[in-house]
XYZ file of N, CA, C and O in Angstrom:
828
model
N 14.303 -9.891 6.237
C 13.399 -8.850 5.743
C 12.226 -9.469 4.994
O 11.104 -8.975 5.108
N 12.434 -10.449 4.293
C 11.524 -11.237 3.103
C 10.634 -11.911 3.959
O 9.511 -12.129 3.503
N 10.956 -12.381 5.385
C 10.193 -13.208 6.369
C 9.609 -12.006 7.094
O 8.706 -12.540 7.739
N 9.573 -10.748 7.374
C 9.091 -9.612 7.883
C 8.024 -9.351 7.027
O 7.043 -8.805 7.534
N 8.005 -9.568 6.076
C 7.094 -8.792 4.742
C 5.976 -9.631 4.910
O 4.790 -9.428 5.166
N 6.696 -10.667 4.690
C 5.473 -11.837 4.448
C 4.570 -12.029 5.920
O 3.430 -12.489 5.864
N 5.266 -11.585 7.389
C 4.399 -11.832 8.312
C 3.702 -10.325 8.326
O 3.065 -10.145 9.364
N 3.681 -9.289 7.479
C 2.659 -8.485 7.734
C 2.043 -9.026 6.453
O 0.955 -9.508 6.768
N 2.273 -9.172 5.035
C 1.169 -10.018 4.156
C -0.014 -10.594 5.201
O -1.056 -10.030 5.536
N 0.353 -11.533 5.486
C -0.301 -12.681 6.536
C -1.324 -11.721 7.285
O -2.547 -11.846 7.219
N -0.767 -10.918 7.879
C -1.730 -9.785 8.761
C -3.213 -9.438 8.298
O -4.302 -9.398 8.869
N -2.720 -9.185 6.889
C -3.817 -8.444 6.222
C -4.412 -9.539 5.875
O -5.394 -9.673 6.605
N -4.335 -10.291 5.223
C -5.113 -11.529 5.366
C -5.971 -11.789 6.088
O -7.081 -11.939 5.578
N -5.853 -11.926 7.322
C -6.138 -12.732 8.451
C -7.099 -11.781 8.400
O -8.273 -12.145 8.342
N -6.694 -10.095 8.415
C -8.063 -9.382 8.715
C -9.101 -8.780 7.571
O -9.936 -7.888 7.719
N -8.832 -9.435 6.559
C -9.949 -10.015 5.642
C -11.284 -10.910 5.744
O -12.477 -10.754 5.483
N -10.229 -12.215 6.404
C -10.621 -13.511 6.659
C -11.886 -13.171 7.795
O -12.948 -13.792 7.817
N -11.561 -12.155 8.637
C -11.605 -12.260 10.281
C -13.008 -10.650 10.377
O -13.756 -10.252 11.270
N -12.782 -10.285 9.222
C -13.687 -8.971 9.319
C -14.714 -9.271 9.621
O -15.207 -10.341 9.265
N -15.397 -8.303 10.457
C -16.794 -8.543 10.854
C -17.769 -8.222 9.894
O -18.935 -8.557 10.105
N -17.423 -7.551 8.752
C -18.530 -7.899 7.506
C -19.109 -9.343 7.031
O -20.188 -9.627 6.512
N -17.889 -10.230 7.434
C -18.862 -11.525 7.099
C -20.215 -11.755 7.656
O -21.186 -12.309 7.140
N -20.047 -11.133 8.989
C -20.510 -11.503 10.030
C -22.445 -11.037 9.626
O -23.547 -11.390 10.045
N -22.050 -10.338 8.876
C -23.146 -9.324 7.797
C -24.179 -10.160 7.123
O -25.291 -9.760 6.781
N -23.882 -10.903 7.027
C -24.739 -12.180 5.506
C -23.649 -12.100 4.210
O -24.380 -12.080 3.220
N -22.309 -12.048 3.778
C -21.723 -12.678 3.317
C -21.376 -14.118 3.574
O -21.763 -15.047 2.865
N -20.706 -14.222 4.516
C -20.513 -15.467 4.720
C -20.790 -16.347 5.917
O -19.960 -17.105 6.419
N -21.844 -16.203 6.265
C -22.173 -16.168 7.725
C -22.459 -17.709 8.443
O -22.956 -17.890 9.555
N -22.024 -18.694 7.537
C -22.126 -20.425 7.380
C -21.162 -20.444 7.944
O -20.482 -19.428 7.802
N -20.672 -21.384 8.718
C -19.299 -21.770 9.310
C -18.814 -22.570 8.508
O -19.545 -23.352 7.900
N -17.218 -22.540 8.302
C -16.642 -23.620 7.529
C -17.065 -23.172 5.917
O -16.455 -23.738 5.010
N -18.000 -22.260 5.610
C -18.018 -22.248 4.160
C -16.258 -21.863 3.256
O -15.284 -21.272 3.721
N -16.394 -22.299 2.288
C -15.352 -21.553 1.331
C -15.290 -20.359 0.727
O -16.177 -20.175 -0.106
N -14.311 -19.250 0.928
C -14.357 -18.212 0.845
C -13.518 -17.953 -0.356
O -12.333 -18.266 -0.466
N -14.272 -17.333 -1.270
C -13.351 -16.945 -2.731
C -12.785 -15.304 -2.804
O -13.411 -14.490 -3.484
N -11.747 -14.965 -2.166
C -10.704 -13.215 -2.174
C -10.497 -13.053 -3.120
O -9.874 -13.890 -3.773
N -11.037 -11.586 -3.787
C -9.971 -11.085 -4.763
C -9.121 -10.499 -4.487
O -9.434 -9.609 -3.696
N -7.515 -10.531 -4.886
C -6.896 -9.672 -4.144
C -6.031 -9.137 -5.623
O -5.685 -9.883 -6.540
N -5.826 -7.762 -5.548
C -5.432 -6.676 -6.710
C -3.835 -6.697 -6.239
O -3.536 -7.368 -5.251
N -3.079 -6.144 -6.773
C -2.190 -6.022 -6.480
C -1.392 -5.239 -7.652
O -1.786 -5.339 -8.814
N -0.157 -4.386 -7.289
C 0.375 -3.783 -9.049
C 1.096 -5.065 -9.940
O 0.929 -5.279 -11.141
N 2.179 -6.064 -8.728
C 2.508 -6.921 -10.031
C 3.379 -7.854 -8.855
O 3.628 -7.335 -7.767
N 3.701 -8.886 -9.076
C 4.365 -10.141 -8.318
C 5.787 -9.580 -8.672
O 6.131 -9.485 -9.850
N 6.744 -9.146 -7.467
C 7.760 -8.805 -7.460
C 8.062 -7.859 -6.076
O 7.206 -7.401 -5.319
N 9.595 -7.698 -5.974
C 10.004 -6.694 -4.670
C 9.074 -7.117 -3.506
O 8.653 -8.216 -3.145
N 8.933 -6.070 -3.125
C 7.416 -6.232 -1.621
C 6.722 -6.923 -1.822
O 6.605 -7.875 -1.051
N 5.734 -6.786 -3.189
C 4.578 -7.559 -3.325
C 4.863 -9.220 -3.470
O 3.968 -10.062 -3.400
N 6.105 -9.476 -3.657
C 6.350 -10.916 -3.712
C 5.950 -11.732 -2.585
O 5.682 -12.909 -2.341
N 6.039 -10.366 -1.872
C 5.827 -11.065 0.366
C 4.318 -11.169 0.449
O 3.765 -12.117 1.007
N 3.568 -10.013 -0.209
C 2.313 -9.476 0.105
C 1.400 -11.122 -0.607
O 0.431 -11.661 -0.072
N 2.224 -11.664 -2.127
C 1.497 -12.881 -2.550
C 2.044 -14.038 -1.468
O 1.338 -14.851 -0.872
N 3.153 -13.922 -1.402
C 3.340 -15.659 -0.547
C 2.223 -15.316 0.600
O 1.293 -16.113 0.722
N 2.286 -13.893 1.643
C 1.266 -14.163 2.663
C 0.197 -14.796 2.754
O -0.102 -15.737 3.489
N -0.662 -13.994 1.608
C -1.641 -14.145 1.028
C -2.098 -15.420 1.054
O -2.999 -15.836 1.782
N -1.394 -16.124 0.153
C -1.204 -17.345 -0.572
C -1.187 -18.797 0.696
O -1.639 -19.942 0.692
N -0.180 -17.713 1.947
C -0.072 -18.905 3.306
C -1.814 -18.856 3.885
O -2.462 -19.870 4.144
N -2.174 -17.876 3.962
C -3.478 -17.899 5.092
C -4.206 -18.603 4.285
O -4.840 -19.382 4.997
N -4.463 -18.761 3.223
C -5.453 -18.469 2.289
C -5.612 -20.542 2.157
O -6.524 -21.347 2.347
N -4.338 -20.618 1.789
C -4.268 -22.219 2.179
C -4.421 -23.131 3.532
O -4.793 -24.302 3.612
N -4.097 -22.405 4.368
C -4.306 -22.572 5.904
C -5.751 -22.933 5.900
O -6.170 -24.090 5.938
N -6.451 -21.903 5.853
C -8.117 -21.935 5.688
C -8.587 -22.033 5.169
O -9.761 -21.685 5.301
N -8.039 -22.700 3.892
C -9.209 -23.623 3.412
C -9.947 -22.616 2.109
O -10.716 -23.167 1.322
N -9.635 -21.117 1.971
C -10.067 -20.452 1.300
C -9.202 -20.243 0.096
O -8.035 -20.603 -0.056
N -10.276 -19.352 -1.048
C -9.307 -19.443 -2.736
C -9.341 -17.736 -2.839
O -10.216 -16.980 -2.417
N -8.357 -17.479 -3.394
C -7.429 -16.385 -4.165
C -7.933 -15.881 -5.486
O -7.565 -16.800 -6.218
N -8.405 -15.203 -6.093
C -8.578 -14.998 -7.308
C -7.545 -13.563 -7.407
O -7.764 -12.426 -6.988
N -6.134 -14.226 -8.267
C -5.309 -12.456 -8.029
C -5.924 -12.031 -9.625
O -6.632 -12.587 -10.465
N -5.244 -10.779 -9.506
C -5.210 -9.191 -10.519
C -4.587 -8.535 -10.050
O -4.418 -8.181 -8.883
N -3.841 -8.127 -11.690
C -2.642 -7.146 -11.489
C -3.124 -5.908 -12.386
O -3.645 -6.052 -13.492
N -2.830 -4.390 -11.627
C -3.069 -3.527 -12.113
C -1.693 -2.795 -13.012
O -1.910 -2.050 -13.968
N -0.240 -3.144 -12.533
C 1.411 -2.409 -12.747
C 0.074 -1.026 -12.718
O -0.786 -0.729 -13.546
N 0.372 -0.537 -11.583
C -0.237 1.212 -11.455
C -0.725 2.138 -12.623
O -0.427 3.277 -12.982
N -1.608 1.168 -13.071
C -2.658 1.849 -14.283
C -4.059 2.132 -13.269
O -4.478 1.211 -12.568
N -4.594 3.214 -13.268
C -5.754 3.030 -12.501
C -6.951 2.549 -13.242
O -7.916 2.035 -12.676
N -6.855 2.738 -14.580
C -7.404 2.048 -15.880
C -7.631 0.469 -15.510
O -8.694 -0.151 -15.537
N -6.687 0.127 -15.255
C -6.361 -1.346 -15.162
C -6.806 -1.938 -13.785
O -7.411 -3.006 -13.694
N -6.558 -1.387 -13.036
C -7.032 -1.303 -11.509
C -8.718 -1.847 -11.281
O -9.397 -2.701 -10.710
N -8.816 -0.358 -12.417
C -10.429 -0.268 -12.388
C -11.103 -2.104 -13.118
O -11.914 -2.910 -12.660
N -10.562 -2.097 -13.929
C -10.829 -3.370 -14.933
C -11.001 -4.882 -13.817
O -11.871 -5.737 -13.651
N -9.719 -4.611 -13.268
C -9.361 -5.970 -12.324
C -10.364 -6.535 -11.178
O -10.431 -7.688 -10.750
N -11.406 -4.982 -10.666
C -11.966 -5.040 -10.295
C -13.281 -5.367 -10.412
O -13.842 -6.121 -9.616
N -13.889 -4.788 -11.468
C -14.978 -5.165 -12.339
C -14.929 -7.019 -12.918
O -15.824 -7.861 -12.840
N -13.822 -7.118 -13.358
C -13.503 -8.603 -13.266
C -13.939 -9.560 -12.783
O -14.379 -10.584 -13.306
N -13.761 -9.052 -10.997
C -13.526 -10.256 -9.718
C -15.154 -9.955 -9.365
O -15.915 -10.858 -9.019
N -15.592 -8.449 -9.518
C -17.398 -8.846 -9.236
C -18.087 -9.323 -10.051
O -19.230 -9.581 -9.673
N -17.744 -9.636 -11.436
C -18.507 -10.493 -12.108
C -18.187 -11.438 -11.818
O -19.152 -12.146 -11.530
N -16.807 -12.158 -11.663
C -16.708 -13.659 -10.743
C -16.877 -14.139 -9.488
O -16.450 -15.194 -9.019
N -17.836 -12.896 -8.733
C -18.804 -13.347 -7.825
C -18.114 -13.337 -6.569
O -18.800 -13.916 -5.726
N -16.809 -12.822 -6.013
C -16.576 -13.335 -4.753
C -16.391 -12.754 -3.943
O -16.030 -11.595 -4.144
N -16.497 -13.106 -2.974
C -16.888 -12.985 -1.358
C -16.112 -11.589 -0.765
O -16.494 -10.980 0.235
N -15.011 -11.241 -1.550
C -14.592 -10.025 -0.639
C -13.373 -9.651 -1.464
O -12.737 -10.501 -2.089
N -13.095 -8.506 -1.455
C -11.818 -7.721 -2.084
C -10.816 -7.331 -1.082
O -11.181 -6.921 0.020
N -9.582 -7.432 -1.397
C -8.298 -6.346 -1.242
C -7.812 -6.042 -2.665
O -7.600 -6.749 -3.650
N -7.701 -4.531 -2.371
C -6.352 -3.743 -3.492
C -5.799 -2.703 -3.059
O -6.225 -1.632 -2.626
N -4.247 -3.377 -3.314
C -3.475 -2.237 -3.753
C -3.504 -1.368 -4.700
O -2.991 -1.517 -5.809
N -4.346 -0.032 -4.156
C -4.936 1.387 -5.305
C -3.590 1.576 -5.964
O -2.598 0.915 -5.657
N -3.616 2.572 -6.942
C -2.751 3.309 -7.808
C -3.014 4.643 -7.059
O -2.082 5.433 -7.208
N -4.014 5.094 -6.308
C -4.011 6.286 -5.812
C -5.005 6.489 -5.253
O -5.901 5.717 -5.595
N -5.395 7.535 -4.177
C -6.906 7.770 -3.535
C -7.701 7.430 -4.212
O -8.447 6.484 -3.960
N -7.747 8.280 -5.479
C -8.786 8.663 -6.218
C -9.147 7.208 -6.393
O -9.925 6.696 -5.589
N -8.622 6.483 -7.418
C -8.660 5.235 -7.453
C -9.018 4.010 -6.999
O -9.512 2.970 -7.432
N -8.421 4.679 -5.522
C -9.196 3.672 -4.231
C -11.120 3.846 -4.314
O -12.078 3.076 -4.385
N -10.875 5.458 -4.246
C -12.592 5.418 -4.109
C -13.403 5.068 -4.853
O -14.602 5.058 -4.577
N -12.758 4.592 -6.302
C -13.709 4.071 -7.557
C -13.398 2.391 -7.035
O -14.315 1.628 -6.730
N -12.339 2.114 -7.015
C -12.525 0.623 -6.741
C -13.718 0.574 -5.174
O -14.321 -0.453 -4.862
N -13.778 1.305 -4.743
C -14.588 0.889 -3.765
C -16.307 1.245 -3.689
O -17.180 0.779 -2.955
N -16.376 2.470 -4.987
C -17.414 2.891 -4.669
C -18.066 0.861 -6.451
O -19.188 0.363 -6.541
N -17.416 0.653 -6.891
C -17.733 -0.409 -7.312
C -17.795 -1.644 -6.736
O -18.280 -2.572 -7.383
N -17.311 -1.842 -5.426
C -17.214 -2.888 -4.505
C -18.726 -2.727 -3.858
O -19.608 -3.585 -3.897
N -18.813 -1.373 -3.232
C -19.754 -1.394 -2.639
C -21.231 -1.288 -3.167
O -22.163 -1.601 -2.426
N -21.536 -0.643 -5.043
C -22.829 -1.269 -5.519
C -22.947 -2.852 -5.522
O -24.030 -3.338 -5.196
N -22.288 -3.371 -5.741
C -22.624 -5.157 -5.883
C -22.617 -5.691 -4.203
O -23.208 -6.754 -4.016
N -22.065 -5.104 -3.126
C -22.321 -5.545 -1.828
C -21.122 -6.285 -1.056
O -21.145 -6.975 -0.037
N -20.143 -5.928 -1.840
C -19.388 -6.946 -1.672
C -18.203 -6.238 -0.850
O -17.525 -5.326 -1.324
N -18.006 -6.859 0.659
C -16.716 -6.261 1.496
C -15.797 -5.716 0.694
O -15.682 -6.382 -0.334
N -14.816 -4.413 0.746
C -13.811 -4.316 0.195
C -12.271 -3.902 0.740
O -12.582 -3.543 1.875
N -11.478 -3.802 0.699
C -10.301 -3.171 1.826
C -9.152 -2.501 0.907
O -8.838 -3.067 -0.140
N -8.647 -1.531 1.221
C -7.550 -1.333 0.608
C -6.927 -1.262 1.520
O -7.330 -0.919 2.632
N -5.210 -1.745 1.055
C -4.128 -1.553 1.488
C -3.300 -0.601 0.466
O -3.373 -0.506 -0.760
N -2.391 0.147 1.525
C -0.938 1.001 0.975
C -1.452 1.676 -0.415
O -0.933 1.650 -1.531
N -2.593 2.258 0.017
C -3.143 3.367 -1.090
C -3.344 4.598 -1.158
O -4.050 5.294 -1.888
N -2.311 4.911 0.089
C -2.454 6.421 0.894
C -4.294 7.192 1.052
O -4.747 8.313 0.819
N -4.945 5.801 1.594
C -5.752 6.587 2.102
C -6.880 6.827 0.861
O -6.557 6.455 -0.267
N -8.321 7.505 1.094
C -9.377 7.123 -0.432
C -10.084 8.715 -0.448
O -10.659 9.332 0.449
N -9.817 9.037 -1.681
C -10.839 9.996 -1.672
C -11.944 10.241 -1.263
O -12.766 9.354 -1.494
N -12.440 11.446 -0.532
C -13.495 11.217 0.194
C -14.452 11.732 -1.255
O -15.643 11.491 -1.060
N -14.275 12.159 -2.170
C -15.726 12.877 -3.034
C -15.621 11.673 -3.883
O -14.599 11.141 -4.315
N -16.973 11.305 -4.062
C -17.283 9.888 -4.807
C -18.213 9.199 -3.875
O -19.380 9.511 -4.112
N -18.092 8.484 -3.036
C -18.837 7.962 -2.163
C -18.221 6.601 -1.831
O -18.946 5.825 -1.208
N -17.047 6.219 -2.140
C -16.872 4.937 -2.496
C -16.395 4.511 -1.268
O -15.819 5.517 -0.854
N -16.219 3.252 -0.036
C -15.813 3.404 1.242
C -14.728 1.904 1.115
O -14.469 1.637 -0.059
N -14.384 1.379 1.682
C -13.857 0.326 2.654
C -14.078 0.024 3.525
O -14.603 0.868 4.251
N -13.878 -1.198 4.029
C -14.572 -2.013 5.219
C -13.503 -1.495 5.914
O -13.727 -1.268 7.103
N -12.582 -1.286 5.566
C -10.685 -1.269 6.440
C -10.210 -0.653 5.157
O -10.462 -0.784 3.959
N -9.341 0.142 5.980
C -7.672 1.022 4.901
C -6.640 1.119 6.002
O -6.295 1.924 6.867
N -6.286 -0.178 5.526
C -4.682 -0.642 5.910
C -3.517 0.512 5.538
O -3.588 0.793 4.341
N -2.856 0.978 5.980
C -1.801 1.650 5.779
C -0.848 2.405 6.451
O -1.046 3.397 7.153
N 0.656 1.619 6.064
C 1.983 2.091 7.014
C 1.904 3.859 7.099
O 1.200 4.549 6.362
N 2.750 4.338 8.116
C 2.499 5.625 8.448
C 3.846 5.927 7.169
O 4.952 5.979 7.705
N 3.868 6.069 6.031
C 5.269 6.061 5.354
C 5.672 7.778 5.897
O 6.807 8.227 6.056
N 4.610 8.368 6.062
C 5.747 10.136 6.036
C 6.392 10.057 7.623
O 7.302 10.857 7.837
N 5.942 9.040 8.896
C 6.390 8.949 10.131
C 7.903 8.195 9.656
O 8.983 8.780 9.745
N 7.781 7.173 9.282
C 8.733 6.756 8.693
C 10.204 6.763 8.293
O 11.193 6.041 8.424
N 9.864 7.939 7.737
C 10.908 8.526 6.690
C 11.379 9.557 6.985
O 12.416 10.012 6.503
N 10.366 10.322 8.209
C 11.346 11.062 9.508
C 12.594 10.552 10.214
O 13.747 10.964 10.345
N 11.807 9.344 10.671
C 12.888 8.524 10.626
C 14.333 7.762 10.097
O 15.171 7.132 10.741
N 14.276 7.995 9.092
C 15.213 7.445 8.205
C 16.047 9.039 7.931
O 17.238 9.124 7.630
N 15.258 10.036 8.089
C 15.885 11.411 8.248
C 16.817 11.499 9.215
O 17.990 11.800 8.995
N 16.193 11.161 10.672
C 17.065 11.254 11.687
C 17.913 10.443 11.784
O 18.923 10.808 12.385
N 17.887 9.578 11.456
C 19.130 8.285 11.359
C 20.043 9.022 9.999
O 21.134 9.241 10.525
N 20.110 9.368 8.953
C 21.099 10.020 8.200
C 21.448 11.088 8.635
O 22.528 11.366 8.114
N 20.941 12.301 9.708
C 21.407 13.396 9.889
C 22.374 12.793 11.159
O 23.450 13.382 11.262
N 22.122 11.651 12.179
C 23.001 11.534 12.941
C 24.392 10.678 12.416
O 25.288 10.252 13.145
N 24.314 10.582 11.233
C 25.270 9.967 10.643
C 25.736 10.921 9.610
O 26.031 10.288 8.595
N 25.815 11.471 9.549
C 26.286 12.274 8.201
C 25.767 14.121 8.666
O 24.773 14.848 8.651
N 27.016 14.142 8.985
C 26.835 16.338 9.463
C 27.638 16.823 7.911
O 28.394 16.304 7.090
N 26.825 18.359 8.152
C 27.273 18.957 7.185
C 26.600 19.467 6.100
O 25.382 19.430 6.274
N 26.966 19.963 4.967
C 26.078 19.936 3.877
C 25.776 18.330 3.202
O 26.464 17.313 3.295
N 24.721 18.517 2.636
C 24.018 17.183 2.341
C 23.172 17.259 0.880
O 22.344 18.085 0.493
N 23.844 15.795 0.090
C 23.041 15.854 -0.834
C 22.796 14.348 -0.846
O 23.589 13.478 -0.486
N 21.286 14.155 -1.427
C 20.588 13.070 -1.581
C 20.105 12.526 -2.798
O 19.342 13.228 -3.462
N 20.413 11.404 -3.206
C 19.903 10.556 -4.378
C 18.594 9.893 -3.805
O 18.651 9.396 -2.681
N 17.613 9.864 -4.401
C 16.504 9.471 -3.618
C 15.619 8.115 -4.874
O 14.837 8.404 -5.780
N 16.071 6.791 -4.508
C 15.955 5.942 -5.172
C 14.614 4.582 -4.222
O 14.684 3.744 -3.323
N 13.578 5.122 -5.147
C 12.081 4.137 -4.518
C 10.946 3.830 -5.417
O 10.233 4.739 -5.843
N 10.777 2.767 -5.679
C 9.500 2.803 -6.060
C 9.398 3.308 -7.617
O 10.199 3.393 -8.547
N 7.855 3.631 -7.411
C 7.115 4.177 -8.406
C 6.877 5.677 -8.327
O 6.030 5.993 -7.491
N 7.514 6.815 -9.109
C 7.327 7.716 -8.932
C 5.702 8.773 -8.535
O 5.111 8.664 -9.609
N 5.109 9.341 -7.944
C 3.628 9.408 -8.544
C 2.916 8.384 -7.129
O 1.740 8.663 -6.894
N 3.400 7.523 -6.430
C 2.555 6.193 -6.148
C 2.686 6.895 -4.284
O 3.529 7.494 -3.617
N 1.247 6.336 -4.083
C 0.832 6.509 -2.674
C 2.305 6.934 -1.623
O 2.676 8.066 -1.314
N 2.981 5.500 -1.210
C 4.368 5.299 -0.176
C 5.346 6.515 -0.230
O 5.774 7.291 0.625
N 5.570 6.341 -1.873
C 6.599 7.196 -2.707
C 6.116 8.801 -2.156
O 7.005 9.574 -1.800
N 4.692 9.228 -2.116
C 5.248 10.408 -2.681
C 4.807 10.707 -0.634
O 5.199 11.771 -0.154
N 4.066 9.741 0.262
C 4.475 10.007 1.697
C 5.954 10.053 1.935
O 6.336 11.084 2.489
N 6.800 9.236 1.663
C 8.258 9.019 2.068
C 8.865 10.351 1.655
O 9.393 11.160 2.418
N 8.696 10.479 0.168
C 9.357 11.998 -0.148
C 8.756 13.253 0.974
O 9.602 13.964 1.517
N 7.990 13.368 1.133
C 7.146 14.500 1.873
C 7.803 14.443 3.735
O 8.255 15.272 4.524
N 7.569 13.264 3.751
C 7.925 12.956 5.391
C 9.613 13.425 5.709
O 9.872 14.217 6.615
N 11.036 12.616 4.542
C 11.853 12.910 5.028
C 12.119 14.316 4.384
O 12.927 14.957 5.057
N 11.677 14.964 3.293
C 12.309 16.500 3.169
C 11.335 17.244 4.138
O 11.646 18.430 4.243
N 10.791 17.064 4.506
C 9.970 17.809 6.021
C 10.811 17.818 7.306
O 10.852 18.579 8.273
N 11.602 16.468 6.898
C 12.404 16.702 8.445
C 13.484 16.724 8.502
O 14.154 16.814 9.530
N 13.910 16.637 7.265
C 15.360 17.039 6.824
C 15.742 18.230 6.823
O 16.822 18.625 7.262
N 14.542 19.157 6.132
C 14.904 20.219 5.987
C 14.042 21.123 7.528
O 13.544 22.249 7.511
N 14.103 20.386 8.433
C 13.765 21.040 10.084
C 14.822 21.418 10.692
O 15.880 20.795 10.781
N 14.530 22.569 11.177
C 14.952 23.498 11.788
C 16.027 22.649 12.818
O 17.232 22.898 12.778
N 15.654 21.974 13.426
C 16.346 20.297 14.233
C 17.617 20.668 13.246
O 18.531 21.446 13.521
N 17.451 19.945 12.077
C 18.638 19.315 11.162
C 19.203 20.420 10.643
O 20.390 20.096 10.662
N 19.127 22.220 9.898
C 19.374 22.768 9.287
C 19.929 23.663 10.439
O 20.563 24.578 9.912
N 19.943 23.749 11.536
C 20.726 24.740 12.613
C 22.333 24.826 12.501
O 23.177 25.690 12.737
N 22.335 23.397 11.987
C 24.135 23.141 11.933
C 24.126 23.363 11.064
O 25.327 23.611 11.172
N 23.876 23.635 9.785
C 24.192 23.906 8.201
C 24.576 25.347 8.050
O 24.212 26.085 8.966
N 25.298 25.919 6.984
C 24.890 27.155 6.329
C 24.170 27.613 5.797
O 23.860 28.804 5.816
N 23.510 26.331 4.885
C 22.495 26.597 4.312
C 21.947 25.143 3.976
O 22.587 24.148 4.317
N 20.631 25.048 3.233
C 19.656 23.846 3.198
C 20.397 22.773 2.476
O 21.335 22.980 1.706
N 19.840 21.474 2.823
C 20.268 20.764 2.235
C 19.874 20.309 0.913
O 18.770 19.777 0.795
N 20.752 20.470 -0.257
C 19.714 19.578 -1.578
C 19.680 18.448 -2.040
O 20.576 17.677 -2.384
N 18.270 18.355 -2.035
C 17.516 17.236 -2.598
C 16.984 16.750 -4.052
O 16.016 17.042 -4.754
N 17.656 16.211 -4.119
C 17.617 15.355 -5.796
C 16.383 14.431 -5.897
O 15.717 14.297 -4.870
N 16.056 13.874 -6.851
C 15.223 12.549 -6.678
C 15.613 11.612 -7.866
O 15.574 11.835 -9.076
N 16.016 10.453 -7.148
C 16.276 9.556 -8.748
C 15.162 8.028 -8.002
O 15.320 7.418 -6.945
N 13.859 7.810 -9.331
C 13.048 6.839 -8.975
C 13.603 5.755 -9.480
O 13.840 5.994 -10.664
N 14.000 4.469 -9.143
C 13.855 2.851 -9.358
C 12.530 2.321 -9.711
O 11.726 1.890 -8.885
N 12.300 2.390 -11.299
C 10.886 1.623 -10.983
C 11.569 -0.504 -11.709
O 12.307 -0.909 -12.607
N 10.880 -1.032 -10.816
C 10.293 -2.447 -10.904
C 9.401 -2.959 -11.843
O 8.210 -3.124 -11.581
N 9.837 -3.188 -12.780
C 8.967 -3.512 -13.835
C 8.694 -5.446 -14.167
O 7.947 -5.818 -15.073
């Protein structure tokens, strides 16, 4: 799983590295050195994969890393960002704390000129103006249909769920919740019941 993580890390990387914004007049020298900021909430769980990726391409080619950690303050988010454009470099990724969030980190990426991308930020508010070059992000509510249908074919009957993820509040979290009580509680899954199934929620946060 830890070698799965890290080869989609790597992914996003690569299409940082590989975006045709360089192609723009950022970096448009061959062989130059490329300085990434990349945001992130904090080195741990997933994101442990998302830094080694990072960390592999980044050495591969010859290019430098400047990280920031937000732990899902959008306060902080905002800061990390402002940060990395006063230290001048060549292109952003962050992991938002939330749309909204996304669109301020981006509508600040994009006064100074500077490429930006979010990943796993469910997506950016459209009022603000703020854009991305790219918005990376898993389908989590397809997902978690999935993980619906795999527990309803395993488990008939009435049904109750402990629901243990994440950061309560946070982009994945609140697709995953939405995706599997959407299809849990489908007409599909609730035909055999008497009645609905209940749903609890208990969050794991990673600190």
């Amino acid at each position: 799983m830890k070698k799965l993580l890290s080869v989609l890390a790597v992914l996003l990387l690569i299409a940082v590295f590989a975006s045709p914004v360089f192609a723009g007049g950022q970096s448009e020298e061959k062989g130059k050195k490329l300085t990434i900021g990349v945001v992130i909430p904090y080195e741990g769980g997933w994101f442990t994969a998302f830094h080694a990726g990072y960390a592999l391409v980044a050495e591969g080619q010859g290019h430098e890393i400047v990280w920031a950690y937000h732990n899902y303050s959008a306060e902080d988010e905002a800061t990390a960002i402002q940060n990395l454009l006063a230290r001048g470099v060549d292109a952003i990724n962050v992991t938002s704390v939330s749309p909204e969030s996304a669109e301020y980190s981006c509508r600040l990426a994009n006064e100074e000129g500077v490429p930006i991308q979010i990943t796993e930020s469910g997506g950016f508010a459209k009022e603000g103006g703020g854009k991305p070059f790219a918005d990376v992000d898993f389908n989590w509510f397809n997902v978690y249909h999935t993980v619906a249908d795999g527990l309803r074919k395993d488990v008939k009957g009435d049904l109750e769920v402990i629901w243990l993820q994440g950061f309560l509040g946070t982009p994945p979290v609140i697709q995953g919740i939405m995706g599997f009580e959407e299809r849990i509680r489908s007409e599909e899954h609730t035909s055999e019941l008497q009645s609905h199934s209940f749903i609890s929620y208990a969050v794991f946060c990673l600190k």
